[in-house]
mmCIF file of C-alpha atoms in Angstrom:
data_model
loop_
_atom_site.group_PDB
_atom_site.id
_atom_site.type_symbol
_atom_site.label_atom_id
_atom_site.label_comp_id
_atom_site.label_asym_id
_atom_site.label_seq_id
_atom_site.Cartn_x
_atom_site.Cartn_y
_atom_site.Cartn_z
ATOM 1 C CA MET H 1 101.426 119.326 212.805
ATOM 2 C CA ILE H 2 104.540 120.672 211.098
ATOM 3 C CA ASN H 3 104.899 117.471 209.072
ATOM 4 C CA LEU H 4 101.294 117.819 207.884
ATOM 5 C CA LYS H 5 101.956 121.410 206.740
ATOM 6 C CA ILE H 6 105.073 120.278 204.881
ATOM 7 C CA LYS H 7 103.197 117.439 203.162
ATOM 8 C CA TYR H 8 100.322 119.789 202.278
ATOM 9 C CA SER H 9 102.774 122.359 200.849
ATOM 10 C CA LYS H 10 104.483 119.678 198.765
ATOM 11 C CA LEU H 11 101.112 118.500 197.468
ATOM 12 C CA ILE H 12 100.165 122.038 196.399
ATOM 13 C CA TYR H 13 103.561 122.496 194.728
ATOM 14 C CA LEU H 14 103.162 119.187 192.902
ATOM 15 C CA CYS H 15 99.694 120.158 191.638
ATOM 16 C CA ILE H 16 100.948 123.544 190.424
ATOM 17 C CA SER H 17 103.939 121.893 188.725
ATOM 18 C CA LEU H 18 101.759 119.321 186.970
ATOM 19 C CA HIS H 19 99.374 122.060 185.798
ATOM 20 C CA SER H 20 102.303 124.096 184.439
ATOM 21 C CA ILE H 21 103.745 121.076 182.633
ATOM 22 C CA ASN H 22 100.362 120.228 181.095
ATOM 23 C CA ALA H 23 99.803 123.840 180.025
ATOM 24 C CA PHE H 24 103.277 124.028 178.470
ATOM 25 C CA SER H 25 102.745 120.678 176.726
ATOM 26 C CA GLU H 26 99.410 121.840 175.274
ATOM 27 C CA GLN H 27 100.973 125.140 174.164
ATOM 28 C CA SER H 28 103.823 123.337 172.398
ATOM 29 C CA GLU H 29 101.387 120.933 170.732
ATOM 30 C CA LEU H 30 99.217 123.774 169.428
ATOM 31 C CA ILE H 31 102.252 125.672 168.134
ATOM 32 C CA ASN H 32 103.523 122.547 166.354
ATOM 33 C CA ILE H 33 100.143 121.986 164.672
ATOM 34 C CA ILE H 34 99.893 125.625 163.563
ATOM 35 C CA GLU H 35 103.471 125.626 162.237
ATOM 36 C CA GLU H 36 102.984 122.372 160.347
ATOM 37 C CA ASN H 37 99.790 123.651 158.727
ATOM 38 C CA TRP H 38 101.237 127.080 157.868
ATOM 39 C CA ASN H 39 104.529 125.705 156.544
ATOM 40 C CA SER H 40 102.743 123.180 154.330
ATOM 41 C CA SER H 41 100.872 126.002 152.588
ATOM 42 C CA GLN H 42 103.146 127.414 149.888
ATOM 43 C CA THR H 43 100.415 129.519 148.317
ATOM 44 C CA ILE H 44 97.369 131.094 149.963
ATOM 45 C CA SER H 45 94.633 133.276 148.534
ATOM 46 C CA GLY H 46 91.301 134.669 149.625
ATOM 47 C CA ARG H 47 89.578 137.813 150.828
ATOM 48 C CA PHE H 48 90.875 140.253 153.426
ATOM 49 C CA HIS H 49 89.094 142.890 155.464
ATOM 50 C CA GLN H 50 91.236 145.646 156.972
ATOM 51 C CA GLU H 51 89.913 147.478 159.998
ATOM 52 C CA PHE H 52 90.947 151.065 160.715
ATOM 53 C CA ASN H 53 90.826 153.115 163.938
ATOM 54 C CA ASP H 54 87.714 154.983 162.777
ATOM 55 C CA ASP H 55 85.872 151.636 162.445
ATOM 56 C CA ASN H 56 86.012 151.810 158.646
ATOM 57 C CA ILE H 57 86.619 148.489 156.923
ATOM 58 C CA ILE H 58 88.208 148.176 153.486
ATOM 59 C CA SER H 59 88.200 144.797 151.753
ATOM 60 C CA GLY H 60 90.037 143.193 148.879
ATOM 61 C CA ASN H 61 91.732 140.084 147.526
ATOM 62 C CA PHE H 62 95.034 138.734 148.792
ATOM 63 C CA TYR H 63 97.557 136.333 147.298
ATOM 64 C CA ILE H 64 100.595 134.834 149.050
ATOM 65 C CA GLN H 65 103.410 132.964 147.339
ATOM 66 C CA LYS H 66 106.099 131.919 149.782
ATOM 67 C CA PRO H 67 108.710 132.973 150.401
ATOM 68 C CA TYR H 68 108.054 136.715 150.906
ATOM 69 C CA GLN H 69 105.742 137.413 147.963
ATOM 70 C CA SER H 70 102.262 138.755 148.569
ATOM 71 C CA ASN H 71 99.711 140.948 146.842
ATOM 72 C CA PHE H 72 96.931 142.811 148.645
ATOM 73 C CA THR H 73 94.556 144.309 146.075
ATOM 74 C CA TYR H 74 91.981 146.677 147.556
ATOM 75 C CA ASP H 75 88.460 146.811 146.156
ATOM 76 C CA ASN H 76 88.643 150.612 145.873
ATOM 77 C CA GLY H 77 91.512 150.114 143.406
ATOM 78 C CA LEU H 78 93.467 153.244 144.329
ATOM 79 C CA GLU H 79 96.678 151.770 145.755
ATOM 80 C CA ASN H 80 97.679 148.175 146.420
ATOM 81 C CA ILE H 81 100.501 146.441 148.285
ATOM 82 C CA ILE H 82 103.009 143.969 146.854
ATOM 83 C CA THR H 83 105.736 142.474 149.032
ATOM 84 C CA SER H 84 109.029 141.010 147.857
ATOM 85 C CA ARG H 85 112.160 139.677 149.508
ATOM 86 C CA PHE H 86 113.440 143.170 150.274
ATOM 87 C CA PHE H 87 110.536 145.622 150.127
ATOM 88 C CA ILE H 88 106.936 146.384 150.932
ATOM 89 C CA ASN H 89 105.868 148.112 147.726
ATOM 90 C CA ILE H 90 102.914 150.457 147.379
ATOM 91 C CA VAL H 91 101.685 150.437 143.782
ATOM 92 C CA ASP H 92 98.930 152.216 141.881
ATOM 93 C CA LYS H 93 95.970 150.439 140.285
ATOM 94 C CA ASN H 94 98.102 149.683 137.219
ATOM 95 C CA GLY H 95 100.900 148.114 139.253
ATOM 96 C CA TYR H 96 103.379 151.007 139.000
ATOM 97 C CA LEU H 97 105.548 151.764 142.035
ATOM 98 C CA VAL H 98 104.388 154.691 144.184
ATOM 99 C CA ASP H 99 106.516 154.140 147.294
ATOM 100 C CA ARG H 100 108.404 151.394 149.079
ATOM 101 C CA TYR H 101 110.126 150.656 152.371
ATOM 102 C CA PRO H 102 112.312 147.791 153.654
ATOM 103 C CA ILE H 103 110.568 144.618 154.774
ATOM 104 C CA LEU H 104 113.519 142.857 156.456
ATOM 105 C CA ASN H 105 112.798 144.031 160.011
ATOM 106 C CA GLN H 106 109.021 143.751 159.711
ATOM 107 C CA PRO H 107 107.118 140.859 161.357
ATOM 108 C CA VAL H 108 105.333 140.131 158.064
ATOM 109 C CA TYR H 109 108.712 139.272 156.508
ATOM 110 C CA LYS H 110 109.136 136.450 159.005
ATOM 111 C CA ILE H 111 105.535 135.310 158.697
ATOM 112 C CA LEU H 112 105.905 135.033 154.913
ATOM 113 C CA SER H 113 109.184 133.124 155.066
ATOM 114 C CA ASP H 114 109.468 129.683 153.495
ATOM 115 C CA GLU H 115 109.298 127.905 156.838
ATOM 116 C CA ILE H 116 108.687 129.433 160.227
ATOM 117 C CA SER H 117 109.391 128.341 163.778
ATOM 118 C CA LEU H 118 107.386 130.643 166.031
ATOM 119 C CA GLU H 119 109.416 129.940 169.153
ATOM 120 C CA LYS H 120 112.741 130.516 167.383
ATOM 121 C CA THR H 121 111.586 133.584 165.455
ATOM 122 C CA PHE H 122 109.446 135.364 168.040
ATOM 123 C CA LYS H 123 108.999 135.638 171.764
ATOM 124 C CA VAL H 124 105.858 133.617 172.514
ATOM 125 C CA ILE H 125 103.741 135.543 175.011
ATOM 126 C CA SER H 126 100.727 133.253 175.151
ATOM 127 C CA VAL H 127 98.915 130.458 173.317
ATOM 128 C CA LYS H 128 95.255 129.960 174.159
ATOM 129 C CA ARG H 129 92.307 128.022 172.832
ATOM 130 C CA ILE H 130 89.269 130.288 173.158
ATOM 131 C CA ASP H 131 85.938 128.906 171.961
ATOM 132 C CA ASN H 132 86.854 127.523 168.531
ATOM 133 C CA ASP H 133 89.877 129.771 168.011
ATOM 134 C CA ILE H 134 93.556 129.275 168.720
ATOM 135 C CA ARG H 135 95.038 132.648 169.648
ATOM 136 C CA ILE H 136 98.768 133.259 169.720
ATOM 137 C CA ASN H 137 100.377 136.424 171.067
ATOM 138 C CA LEU H 138 103.953 137.084 169.956
ATOM 139 C CA ALA H 139 106.590 139.809 170.200
ATOM 140 C CA SER H 140 109.730 140.451 168.190
ATOM 141 C CA LYS H 141 112.916 139.184 169.819
ATOM 142 C CA ASP H 142 115.278 141.808 168.462
ATOM 143 C CA SER H 143 113.931 144.777 170.486
ATOM 144 C CA SER H 144 113.406 145.731 174.118
ATOM 145 C CA ASP H 145 110.020 144.895 175.614
ATOM 146 C CA SER H 146 108.851 148.504 175.351
ATOM 147 C CA SER H 147 109.720 148.873 171.653
ATOM 148 C CA ALA H 148 109.095 145.307 170.454
ATOM 149 C CA ALA H 149 106.591 144.745 167.671
ATOM 150 C CA LYS H 150 103.534 142.816 168.853
ATOM 151 C CA ILE H 151 101.785 140.170 166.741
ATOM 152 C CA LYS H 152 98.410 138.605 167.480
ATOM 153 C CA LEU H 153 97.367 135.633 165.358
ATOM 154 C CA ALA H 154 94.033 133.794 165.420
ATOM 155 C CA PHE H 155 93.510 130.418 163.755
ATOM 156 C CA ASN H 156 90.426 128.303 163.212
ATOM 157 C CA GLY H 157 90.435 125.503 165.772
ATOM 158 C CA ASP H 158 89.102 122.927 163.290
ATOM 159 C CA ASP H 159 91.302 123.276 160.203
ATOM 160 C CA TYR H 160 93.945 125.670 161.634
ATOM 161 C CA THR H 161 93.353 128.229 158.879
ATOM 162 C CA LEU H 162 94.507 131.769 159.651
ATOM 163 C CA LYS H 163 91.473 133.883 160.632
ATOM 164 C CA ASN H 164 93.074 137.234 161.424
ATOM 165 C CA TRP H 165 96.235 138.984 162.450
ATOM 166 C CA GLU H 166 97.008 142.222 164.222
ATOM 167 C CA ILE H 167 100.523 143.614 163.942
ATOM 168 C CA VAL H 168 101.538 146.557 166.123
ATOM 169 C CA ASP H 169 104.883 147.986 165.021
ATOM 170 C CA GLU H 170 107.577 149.655 167.130
ATOM 171 C CA LEU H 171 105.813 153.016 166.733
ATOM 172 C CA GLY H 172 102.533 151.645 168.035
ATOM 173 C CA GLN H 173 100.787 151.647 164.644
ATOM 174 C CA SER H 174 98.329 148.773 164.329
ATOM 175 C CA THR H 175 97.368 146.797 161.211
ATOM 176 C CA TYR H 176 94.395 144.470 161.658
ATOM 177 C CA LEU H 177 93.389 142.079 158.878
ATOM 178 C CA GLU H 178 90.658 139.453 158.848
ATOM 179 C CA PHE H 179 90.920 136.640 156.286
ATOM 180 C CA THR H 180 88.033 134.771 154.658
ATOM 181 C CA LYS H 181 87.381 132.397 151.733
ATOM 182 C CA ILE H 182 90.907 131.016 152.030
ATOM 183 C CA ARG H 183 92.321 128.592 149.451
ATOM 184 C CA LYS H 184 95.674 126.866 149.874
ATOM 185 C CA ASN H 185 98.325 125.457 147.550
ATOM 186 C CA ILE H 186 96.692 126.696 144.373
ATOM 187 C CA SER H 187 98.323 128.088 141.249
ATOM 188 C CA ILE H 188 98.788 131.877 141.425
ATOM 189 C CA ASP H 189 99.678 134.072 138.444
ATOM 190 C CA PRO H 190 103.310 135.265 138.913
ATOM 191 C CA LYS H 191 102.349 138.600 137.317
ATOM 192 C CA LEU H 192 100.510 139.500 140.525
ATOM 193 C CA PHE H 193 103.875 140.000 142.239
ATOM 194 C CA ILE H 194 105.502 142.178 139.567
ATOM 195 C CA VAL H 195 106.181 145.800 140.521
ATOM 196 C CA LYS H 196 106.341 148.061 137.476
ATOM 197 C CA GLN H 197 108.794 150.950 137.326
ATOM 198 C CA GLN H 198 108.002 154.115 135.414
#
């Protein structure tokens, strides 16, 4: 009887181990595919839709030129965002600097780098395929669990195009963006990334 219990326990342990190995293998495969697709895209453009806590949505055009350069131009045309190697710049509708703050410790800095390795750069919390989406939950490595920035990424399961991201910073402030009409590896006007100084 004891031998049967031991054999049964070993069988359960083996099944759990095989399931864990398969899950880890699938997670690594999905991460590799996402990284390969993202790293092969040096320029990206399209539409973005930013959701706020009061359920308001503001849309605009976005342009990314790796490494680190991006331009988020809002349809309302009041203030826009331009990122560079060192700063997140807030500019007026004419491109003149209004305010800026350092980008180096922000998750977006790492996302916009020339080449990213998610497992080396972030703490991978989970990787799941849900319906036709691949959803990846990450956290910054350089902070304690309670103060770490959280990053949620969703990719299309067919062509692995970025669908949305949610970034929650160390202060708990959330930025949610949905991306549509994406085009990759196209020519982008360098003037879009120029920050004018008055």
